[in-house]
PDB file of C-alpha atoms and ligand atoms in Angstrom:
ATOM      1  CA  MET A1188      36.450  -3.016 157.168  1.00  0.00           C
ATOM      2  CA  GLY A1189      37.146  -2.152 160.745  1.00  0.00           C
ATOM      3  CA  LYS A1190      36.956   1.436 161.853  1.00  0.00           C
ATOM      4  CA  LEU A1191      36.686   4.032 159.129  1.00  0.00           C
ATOM      5  CA  LYS A1192      36.751   7.771 159.565  1.00  0.00           C
ATOM      6  CA  VAL A1193      34.895  10.321 157.496  1.00  0.00           C
ATOM      7  CA  SER A1194      36.894  13.500 156.921  1.00  0.00           C
ATOM      8  CA  ILE A1195      35.748  16.641 155.176  1.00  0.00           C
ATOM      9  CA  LYS A1196      37.300  19.680 153.553  1.00  0.00           C
ATOM     10  CA  ALA A1197      35.594  22.802 152.240  1.00  0.00           C
ATOM     11  CA  THR A1198      36.285  26.414 151.414  1.00  0.00           C
ATOM     12  CA  LEU A1199      34.603  28.516 154.081  1.00  0.00           C
ATOM     13  CA  GLU A1200      34.054  32.227 153.465  1.00  0.00           C
ATOM     14  CA  ASN A1201      33.588  34.253 156.674  1.00  0.00           C
ATOM     15  CA  VAL A1202      32.139  31.266 158.545  1.00  0.00           C
ATOM     16  CA  THR A1203      33.489  28.537 160.814  1.00  0.00           C
ATOM     17  CA  ASP A1204      32.400  25.440 162.774  1.00  0.00           C
ATOM     18  CA  LEU A1205      30.632  23.638 159.937  1.00  0.00           C
ATOM     19  CA  ARG A1206      28.835  20.529 161.157  1.00  0.00           C
ATOM     20  CA  PRO A1207      25.862  18.299 160.389  1.00  0.00           C
ATOM     21  CA  VAL A1208      22.780  19.264 162.418  1.00  0.00           C
ATOM     22  CA  GLY A1209      21.526  16.887 165.093  1.00  0.00           C
ATOM     23  CA  ASP A1210      22.520  13.511 166.440  1.00  0.00           C
ATOM     24  CA  ASP A1211      19.840  12.094 164.127  1.00  0.00           C
ATOM     25  CA  PHE A1212      21.532  13.474 160.988  1.00  0.00           C
ATOM     26  CA  ASN A1213      21.006  11.006 158.162  1.00  0.00           C
ATOM     27  CA  TRP A1214      24.527  10.253 156.881  1.00  0.00           C
ATOM     28  CA  MET A1215      24.424   9.224 153.214  1.00  0.00           C
ATOM     29  CA  PHE A1216      27.003   6.621 152.236  1.00  0.00           C
ATOM     30  CA  LYS A1217      27.946   4.321 149.377  1.00  0.00           C
ATOM     31  CA  LEU A1218      28.795   0.813 150.580  1.00  0.00           C
ATOM     32  CA  GLN A1219      30.776  -2.070 149.214  1.00  0.00           C
ATOM     33  CA  CYS A1220      30.607  -5.702 150.335  1.00  0.00           C
ATOM     34  CA  GLY A1221      33.872  -6.830 151.903  1.00  0.00           C
ATOM     35  CA  SER A1222      33.353 -10.412 150.763  1.00  0.00           C
ATOM     36  CA  CYS A1223      32.352 -10.252 147.100  1.00  0.00           C
ATOM     37  CA  ARG A1224      33.151  -6.548 146.439  1.00  0.00           C
ATOM     38  CA  GLU A1225      29.587  -5.896 145.211  1.00  0.00           C
ATOM     39  CA  GLU A1226      28.556  -2.245 145.598  1.00  0.00           C
ATOM     40  CA  HIS A1227      25.271  -1.443 147.267  1.00  0.00           C
ATOM     41  CA  PRO A1228      23.092  -0.171 144.394  1.00  0.00           C
ATOM     42  CA  ASN A1229      21.893   2.914 146.271  1.00  0.00           C
ATOM     43  CA  TRP A1230      23.099   5.570 148.627  1.00  0.00           C
ATOM     44  CA  VAL A1231      22.095   4.452 152.108  1.00  0.00           C
ATOM     45  CA  GLY A1232      21.159   6.704 155.031  1.00  0.00           C
ATOM     46  CA  ILE A1233      22.618   5.888 158.445  1.00  0.00           C
ATOM     47  CA  ASP A1234      21.217   7.603 161.511  1.00  0.00           C
ATOM     48  CA  ALA A1235      23.169   7.273 164.788  1.00  0.00           C
ATOM     49  CA  THR A1236      19.944   7.326 166.821  1.00  0.00           C
ATOM     50  CA  GLU A1237      18.450   4.343 164.991  1.00  0.00           C
ATOM     51  CA  THR A1238      19.123   0.685 165.690  1.00  0.00           C
ATOM     52  CA  ARG A1239      18.337  -2.360 163.616  1.00  0.00           C
ATOM     53  CA  GLU A1240      18.542  -5.959 164.629  1.00  0.00           C
ATOM     54  CA  ILE A1241      21.320  -8.149 163.362  1.00  0.00           C
ATOM     55  CA  SER A1242      19.870 -11.541 162.478  1.00  0.00           C
ATOM     56  CA  GLY A1243      20.649 -14.558 164.662  1.00  0.00           C
ATOM     57  CA  SER A1244      20.415 -12.489 167.879  1.00  0.00           C
ATOM     58  CA  ARG A1245      23.834 -11.006 167.324  1.00  0.00           C
ATOM     59  CA  GLY A1246      22.736  -7.697 168.752  1.00  0.00           C
ATOM     60  CA  GLU A1247      21.927  -4.395 167.142  1.00  0.00           C
ATOM     61  CA  ALA A1248      23.608  -1.928 164.844  1.00  0.00           C
ATOM     62  CA  ASN A1249      22.855   1.491 163.383  1.00  0.00           C
ATOM     63  CA  PHE A1250      22.670  -0.148 159.961  1.00  0.00           C
ATOM     64  CA  VAL A1251      22.389  -3.717 158.703  1.00  0.00           C
ATOM     65  CA  TRP A1252      22.932  -4.710 155.076  1.00  0.00           C
ATOM     66  CA  ARG A1253      22.510  -8.128 153.547  1.00  0.00           C
ATOM     67  CA  CYS A1254      24.481  -8.212 150.307  1.00  0.00           C
ATOM     68  CA  THR A1255      22.174  -9.322 147.487  1.00  0.00           C
ATOM     69  CA  LEU A1256      25.001 -11.135 145.695  1.00  0.00           C
ATOM     70  CA  CYS A1257      26.778 -13.182 148.384  1.00  0.00           C
ATOM     71  CA  LYS A1258      23.918 -12.993 150.930  1.00  0.00           C
ATOM     72  CA  ARG A1259      26.279 -12.167 153.776  1.00  0.00           C
ATOM     73  CA  GLU A1260      24.982  -9.768 156.370  1.00  0.00           C
ATOM     74  CA  HIS A1261      27.033  -6.733 157.331  1.00  0.00           C
ATOM     75  CA  SER A1262      26.572  -4.107 159.991  1.00  0.00           C
ATOM     76  CA  ILE A1263      27.691  -0.557 160.634  1.00  0.00           C
ATOM     77  CA  ASN A1264      27.821   1.366 163.894  1.00  0.00           C
ATOM     78  CA  PHE A1265      28.851   4.903 164.702  1.00  0.00           C
ATOM     79  CA  ASP A1266      31.903   4.636 166.926  1.00  0.00           C
ATOM     80  CA  SER A1267      32.298   6.644 170.107  1.00  0.00           C
ATOM     81  CA  SER A1268      36.064   7.106 169.562  1.00  0.00           C
ATOM     82  CA  LEU A1269      35.112  10.397 167.897  1.00  0.00           C
ATOM     83  CA  ASP A1270      32.651  12.668 169.704  1.00  0.00           C
ATOM     84  CA  ARG A1271      30.438  13.880 166.847  1.00  0.00           C
ATOM     85  CA  SER A1272      28.841  16.546 169.061  1.00  0.00           C
ATOM     86  CA  LYS A1273      32.221  18.304 169.238  1.00  0.00           C
ATOM     87  CA  ALA A1274      33.484  17.660 165.725  1.00  0.00           C
ATOM     88  CA  VAL A1275      33.389  20.788 163.572  1.00  0.00           C
ATOM     89  CA  TYR A1276      35.191  21.999 160.477  1.00  0.00           C
ATOM     90  CA  THR A1277      36.839  25.324 161.239  1.00  0.00           C
ATOM     91  CA  ALA A1278      37.834  28.419 159.256  1.00  0.00           C
ATOM     92  CA  GLU A1279      41.438  27.703 160.181  1.00  0.00           C
ATOM     93  CA  GLN A1280      41.287  24.201 158.706  1.00  0.00           C
ATOM     94  CA  SER A1281      39.675  25.658 155.595  1.00  0.00           C
ATOM     95  CA  GLU A1282      42.443  28.244 155.251  1.00  0.00           C
ATOM     96  CA  GLU A1283      45.062  25.508 155.413  1.00  0.00           C
ATOM     97  CA  GLN A1284      42.947  23.351 153.054  1.00  0.00           C
ATOM     98  CA  LYS A1285      43.075  20.545 155.613  1.00  0.00           C
ATOM     99  CA  PHE A1286      40.733  17.617 156.009  1.00  0.00           C
ATOM    100  CA  ALA A1287      39.169  17.093 159.441  1.00  0.00           C
ATOM    101  CA  ALA A1288      37.438  13.980 160.773  1.00  0.00           C
ATOM    102  CA  ILE A1289      33.764  14.381 161.670  1.00  0.00           C
ATOM    103  CA  ALA A1290      32.727  10.771 162.287  1.00  0.00           C
ATOM    104  CA  VAL A1291      34.126   7.307 162.860  1.00  0.00           C
ATOM    105  CA  LEU A1292      32.142   4.203 161.946  1.00  0.00           C
ATOM    106  CA  GLU A1293      32.810   0.593 162.715  1.00  0.00           C
ATOM    107  CA  CYS A1294      32.053  -1.469 159.622  1.00  0.00           C
ATOM    108  CA  ARG A1295      31.650  -5.223 160.005  1.00  0.00           C
ATOM    109  CA  GLY A1296      31.950  -7.089 156.727  1.00  0.00           C
ATOM    110  CA  CYS A1297      31.603  -4.074 154.475  1.00  0.00           C
ATOM    111  CA  GLU A1298      33.232  -0.781 153.635  1.00  0.00           C
ATOM    112  CA  ILE A1299      32.070   2.766 153.153  1.00  0.00           C
ATOM    113  CA  THR A1300      33.372   4.071 149.841  1.00  0.00           C
ATOM    114  CA  ALA A1301      31.805   7.540 149.560  1.00  0.00           C
ATOM    115  CA  PHE A1302      29.946  10.182 151.552  1.00  0.00           C
ATOM    116  CA  ASP A1303      27.272  12.581 150.283  1.00  0.00           C
ATOM    117  CA  PRO A1304      26.837  15.577 152.634  1.00  0.00           C
ATOM    118  CA  LYS A1305      23.156  15.769 151.612  1.00  0.00           C
ATOM    119  CA  GLY A1306      21.199  17.283 154.478  1.00  0.00           C
ATOM    120  CA  ILE A1307      21.169  20.271 156.805  1.00  0.00           C
ATOM    121  CA  TRP A1308      24.397  21.577 158.294  1.00  0.00           C
ATOM    122  CA  SER A1309      25.148  24.577 160.487  1.00  0.00           C
ATOM    123  CA  CYS A1310      27.985  27.050 160.820  1.00  0.00           C
ATOM    124  CA  LYS A1311      28.554  30.493 162.319  1.00  0.00           C
ATOM    125  CA  GLY A1312      30.059  33.828 161.307  1.00  0.00           C
ATOM    126  CA  THR A1313      33.799  33.770 162.012  1.00  0.00           C
ATOM    127  CA  GLU A1314      33.826  37.271 163.520  1.00  0.00           C
ATOM    128  CA  SER A1315      30.109  37.980 164.073  1.00  0.00           C
ATOM    129  CA  GLY A1316      29.103  34.654 165.611  1.00  0.00           C
ATOM    130  CA  THR A1317      25.868  34.814 163.568  1.00  0.00           C
ATOM    131  CA  LYS A1318      24.326  31.345 163.512  1.00  0.00           C
ATOM    132  CA  PHE A1319      23.404  29.748 160.212  1.00  0.00           C
ATOM    133  CA  GLU A1320      21.293  26.685 160.966  1.00  0.00           C
ATOM    134  CA  GLU A1321      20.015  25.831 157.486  1.00  0.00           C
ATOM    135  CA  VAL A1322      23.106  25.199 155.443  1.00  0.00           C
ATOM    136  CA  GLU A1323      22.057  22.791 152.702  1.00  0.00           C
ATOM    137  CA  LEU A1324      24.845  20.740 151.185  1.00  0.00           C
ATOM    138  CA  SER A1325      24.674  17.949 148.626  1.00  0.00           C
ATOM    139  CA  LEU A1326      26.819  16.342 145.969  1.00  0.00           C
ATOM    140  CA  GLU A1327      23.999  17.316 143.599  1.00  0.00           C
ATOM    141  CA  GLU A1328      24.650  20.978 144.380  1.00  0.00           C
ATOM    142  CA  PRO A1329      28.368  21.358 143.663  1.00  0.00           C
ATOM    143  CA  ASP A1330      28.046  25.135 143.868  1.00  0.00           C
ATOM    144  CA  GLY A1331      27.688  24.841 147.622  1.00  0.00           C
ATOM    145  CA  TRP A1332      25.866  27.224 149.920  1.00  0.00           C
ATOM    146  CA  THR A1333      25.803  31.009 149.989  1.00  0.00           C
ATOM    147  CA  ASP A1334      24.102  33.533 152.236  1.00  0.00           C
ATOM    148  CA  TYR A1335      24.664  36.979 153.697  1.00  0.00           C
ATOM    149  CA  ASP A1336      25.650  37.855 157.259  1.00  0.00           C
ATOM    150  CA  GLU A1337      23.509  40.889 158.213  1.00  0.00           C
ATOM    151  CA  LYS A1338      25.517  41.502 161.357  1.00  0.00           C
ATOM    152  CA  SER A1339      28.924  41.775 159.720  1.00  0.00           C
ATOM    153  CA  ASN A1340      27.625  42.868 156.281  1.00  0.00           C
ATOM    154  CA  GLU A1341      29.636  40.185 154.583  1.00  0.00           C
ATOM    155  CA  PRO A1342      28.824  37.424 152.133  1.00  0.00           C
ATOM    156  CA  VAL A1343      29.175  33.938 153.605  1.00  0.00           C
ATOM    157  CA  SER A1344      29.603  30.649 151.805  1.00  0.00           C
ATOM    158  CA  VAL A1345      30.593  26.998 151.962  1.00  0.00           C
ATOM    159  CA  MET A1346      32.146  25.911 148.662  1.00  0.00           C
ATOM    160  CA  GLU A1347      34.226  23.094 147.198  1.00  0.00           C
ATOM    161  CA  PHE A1348      33.060  20.463 149.657  1.00  0.00           C
ATOM    162  CA  GLU A1349      35.125  17.278 149.557  1.00  0.00           C
ATOM    163  CA  SER A1350      35.253  14.192 151.705  1.00  0.00           C
ATOM    164  CA  LYS A1351      37.376  11.124 152.112  1.00  0.00           C
ATOM    165  CA  ILE A1352      37.038   7.818 153.909  1.00  0.00           C
ATOM    166  CA  GLU A1353      40.113   6.366 155.614  1.00  0.00           C
ATOM    167  CA  ARG A1354      41.037   3.820 158.240  1.00  0.00           C
ATOM    168  CA  ALA A1355      40.642   5.278 161.718  1.00  0.00           C
TER     169      ALA A1355
HETATM  170 ZN1  LIG B 155      28.655  -9.632 148.910  1.00  0.00          ZN
END
Protein backbone atom coordinates (compact mmCIF):
# COMPACT_ATOMS: atom_id res chain seq x y z
CA MET A 1 0.00 0.00 0.00
CA GLY A 2 1.05 3.58 -0.35
CA LYS A 3 3.05 4.63 -3.35
CA LEU A 4 4.42 1.87 -5.53
CA LYS A 5 6.72 2.26 -8.48
CA VAL A 6 6.79 0.12 -11.59
CA SER A 7 10.31 -0.46 -12.91
CA ILE A 8 11.30 -2.27 -16.06
CA LYS A 9 14.38 -3.90 -17.52
CA ALA A 10 14.91 -5.29 -21.00
CA THR A 11 17.65 -6.15 -23.45
CA LEU A 12 17.55 -3.55 -26.20
CA GLU A 13 19.35 -4.22 -29.48
CA ASN A 14 20.18 -1.05 -31.45
CA VAL A 15 17.21 0.83 -29.98
CA THR A 16 16.62 3.16 -27.04
CA ASP A 17 13.87 5.14 -25.27
CA LEU A 18 11.40 2.29 -24.84
CA ARG A 19 8.08 3.52 -23.46
CA PRO A 20 4.37 2.72 -23.46
CA VAL A 21 2.48 4.68 -26.13
CA GLY A 22 0.02 7.36 -25.05
CA ASP A 23 -1.23 8.77 -21.79
CA ASP A 24 -4.20 6.43 -22.22
CA PHE A 25 -2.00 3.30 -22.23
CA ASN A 26 -3.88 0.50 -20.51
CA TRP A 27 -1.52 -0.70 -17.76
CA MET A 28 -2.19 -4.35 -16.92
CA PHE A 29 -1.69 -5.25 -13.27
CA LYS A 30 -2.31 -8.06 -10.80
CA LEU A 31 -3.75 -6.79 -7.52
CA GLN A 32 -3.90 -8.08 -3.99
CA CYS A 33 -6.23 -6.91 -1.22
CA GLY A 34 -4.31 -5.26 1.61
CA SER A 35 -6.88 -6.37 4.18
CA CYS A 36 -7.55 -10.05 3.53
CA ARG A 37 -4.68 -10.74 1.07
CA GLU A 38 -7.12 -12.05 -1.57
CA GLU A 39 -5.75 -11.73 -5.11
CA HIS A 40 -7.90 -10.14 -7.76
CA PRO A 41 -8.85 -13.07 -10.03
CA ASN A 42 -7.96 -11.26 -13.25
CA TRP A 43 -5.41 -8.92 -14.70
CA VAL A 44 -6.92 -5.44 -14.49
CA GLY A 45 -6.33 -2.57 -16.92
CA ILE A 46 -5.68 0.88 -15.47
CA ASP A 47 -5.79 3.90 -17.75
CA ALA A 48 -4.46 7.22 -16.38
CA THR A 49 -7.01 9.19 -18.41
CA GLU A 50 -9.99 7.37 -16.89
CA THR A 51 -11.66 8.13 -13.58
CA ARG A 52 -14.11 6.08 -11.58
CA GLU A 53 -16.12 7.15 -8.61
CA ILE A 54 -15.21 5.96 -5.16
CA SER A 55 -18.41 5.10 -3.30
CA GLY A 56 -19.62 7.34 -0.48
CA SER A 57 -18.59 10.52 -2.34
CA ARG A 58 -14.96 10.01 -1.45
CA GLY A 59 -13.85 11.37 -4.79
CA GLU A 60 -12.50 9.70 -7.87
CA ALA A 61 -9.65 7.41 -8.78
CA ASN A 62 -8.18 5.88 -11.93
CA PHE A 63 -9.29 2.48 -10.65
CA VAL A 64 -11.65 1.27 -7.95
CA TRP A 65 -11.79 -2.33 -6.74
CA ARG A 66 -14.18 -3.83 -4.24
CA CYS A 67 -12.63 -7.02 -2.91
CA THR A 68 -15.12 -9.87 -3.35
CA LEU A 69 -13.94 -11.59 -0.16
CA CYS A 70 -13.78 -8.84 2.48
CA LYS A 71 -15.96 -6.35 0.55
CA ARG A 72 -13.60 -3.47 1.25
CA GLU A 73 -13.21 -0.93 -1.50
CA HIS A 74 -9.76 0.03 -2.71
CA SER A 75 -8.56 2.64 -5.14
CA ILE A 76 -5.53 3.26 -7.32
CA ASN A 77 -4.30 6.49 -8.85
CA PHE A 78 -1.35 7.28 -11.07
CA ASP A 79 0.91 9.56 -9.06
CA SER A 80 2.41 12.72 -10.50
CA SER A 81 5.70 12.25 -8.59
CA LEU A 82 6.93 10.52 -11.75
CA ASP A 83 6.32 12.25 -15.09
CA ARG A 84 5.31 9.33 -17.32
CA SER A 85 5.63 11.48 -20.46
CA LYS A 86 9.38 11.70 -19.83
CA ALA A 87 10.03 8.22 -18.48
CA VAL A 88 11.85 6.02 -20.98
CA TYR A 89 14.04 2.95 -20.79
CA THR A 90 17.36 3.70 -22.47
CA ALA A 91 20.03 1.69 -24.30
CA GLU A 92 22.47 2.70 -21.58
CA GLN A 93 20.25 1.27 -18.84
CA SER A 94 19.86 -1.89 -20.90
CA GLU A 95 23.63 -2.22 -21.29
CA GLU A 96 24.07 -1.97 -17.53
CA GLN A 97 21.10 -4.34 -17.03
CA LYS A 98 19.50 -1.74 -14.78
CA PHE A 99 15.86 -1.35 -13.86
CA ALA A 100 14.27 2.06 -14.46
CA ALA A 101 11.00 3.39 -13.05
CA ILE A 102 8.31 4.21 -15.60
CA ALA A 103 5.30 4.86 -13.36
CA VAL A 104 4.32 5.51 -9.77
CA LEU A 105 0.88 4.59 -8.46
CA GLU A 106 -0.77 5.42 -5.20
CA CYS A 107 -2.59 2.35 -3.94
CA ARG A 108 -5.18 2.77 -1.19
CA GLY A 109 -6.04 -0.48 0.55
CA CYS A 110 -4.49 -2.77 -2.01
CA GLU A 111 -1.19 -3.63 -3.64
CA ILE A 112 0.02 -4.18 -7.16
CA THR A 113 1.87 -7.48 -7.34
CA ALA A 114 2.71 -7.84 -11.05
CA PHE A 115 2.81 -5.92 -14.32
CA ASP A 116 2.13 -7.27 -17.82
CA PRO A 117 3.57 -4.97 -20.52
CA LYS A 118 0.75 -6.07 -22.87
CA GLY A 119 0.08 -3.26 -25.32
CA ILE A 120 1.84 -0.98 -27.78
CA TRP A 121 5.19 0.56 -26.91
CA SER A 122 7.58 2.72 -28.90
CA CYS A 123 11.34 3.08 -29.17
CA LYS A 124 13.85 4.54 -31.61
CA GLY A 125 17.07 3.52 -33.34
CA THR A 126 20.02 4.30 -31.06
CA GLU A 127 22.14 5.76 -33.87
CA SER A 128 19.59 6.23 -36.69
CA GLY A 129 16.77 7.79 -34.67
CA THR A 130 14.30 5.68 -36.70
CA LYS A 131 10.98 5.64 -34.86
CA PHE A 132 9.31 2.35 -34.07
CA GLU A 133 5.77 3.10 -32.91
CA GLU A 134 4.27 -0.39 -32.92
CA VAL A 135 6.37 -2.37 -30.51
CA GLU A 136 4.10 -5.10 -29.16
CA LEU A 137 5.10 -6.53 -25.81
CA SER A 138 3.30 -9.05 -23.63
CA LEU A 139 4.06 -11.65 -20.99
CA GLU A 140 2.42 -14.08 -23.42
CA GLU A 141 5.14 -13.34 -25.96
CA PRO A 142 8.34 -13.99 -24.01
CA ASP A 143 10.36 -13.84 -27.22
CA GLY A 144 9.87 -10.09 -27.29
CA TRP A 145 9.83 -7.86 -30.34
CA THR A 146 12.06 -7.84 -33.40
CA ASP A 147 12.21 -5.67 -36.49
CA TYR A 148 14.72 -4.24 -38.93
CA ASP A 149 16.01 -0.67 -39.12
CA GLU A 150 16.12 0.20 -42.85
CA LYS A 151 18.07 3.37 -42.20
CA SER A 152 20.97 1.80 -40.33
CA ASN A 153 20.61 -1.68 -41.91
CA GLU A 154 20.62 -3.30 -38.52
CA PRO A 155 18.32 -5.73 -36.75
CA VAL A 156 16.49 -4.20 -33.79
CA SER A 157 14.86 -5.95 -30.87
CA VAL A 158 13.45 -5.72 -27.36
CA MET A 159 14.06 -8.98 -25.48
CA GLU A 160 14.04 -10.36 -21.95
CA PHE A 161 11.50 -7.89 -20.61
CA GLU A 162 11.23 -7.91 -16.82
CA SER A 163 9.46 -5.72 -14.33
CA LYS A 164 9.30 -5.23 -10.61
CA ILE A 165 7.02 -3.39 -8.22
CA GLU A 166 8.59 -1.61 -5.25
CA ARG A 167 7.77 1.07 -2.72
CA ALA A 168 8.31 4.52 -4.20
ZN1 LIG B 1 -10.14 -8.32 0.77
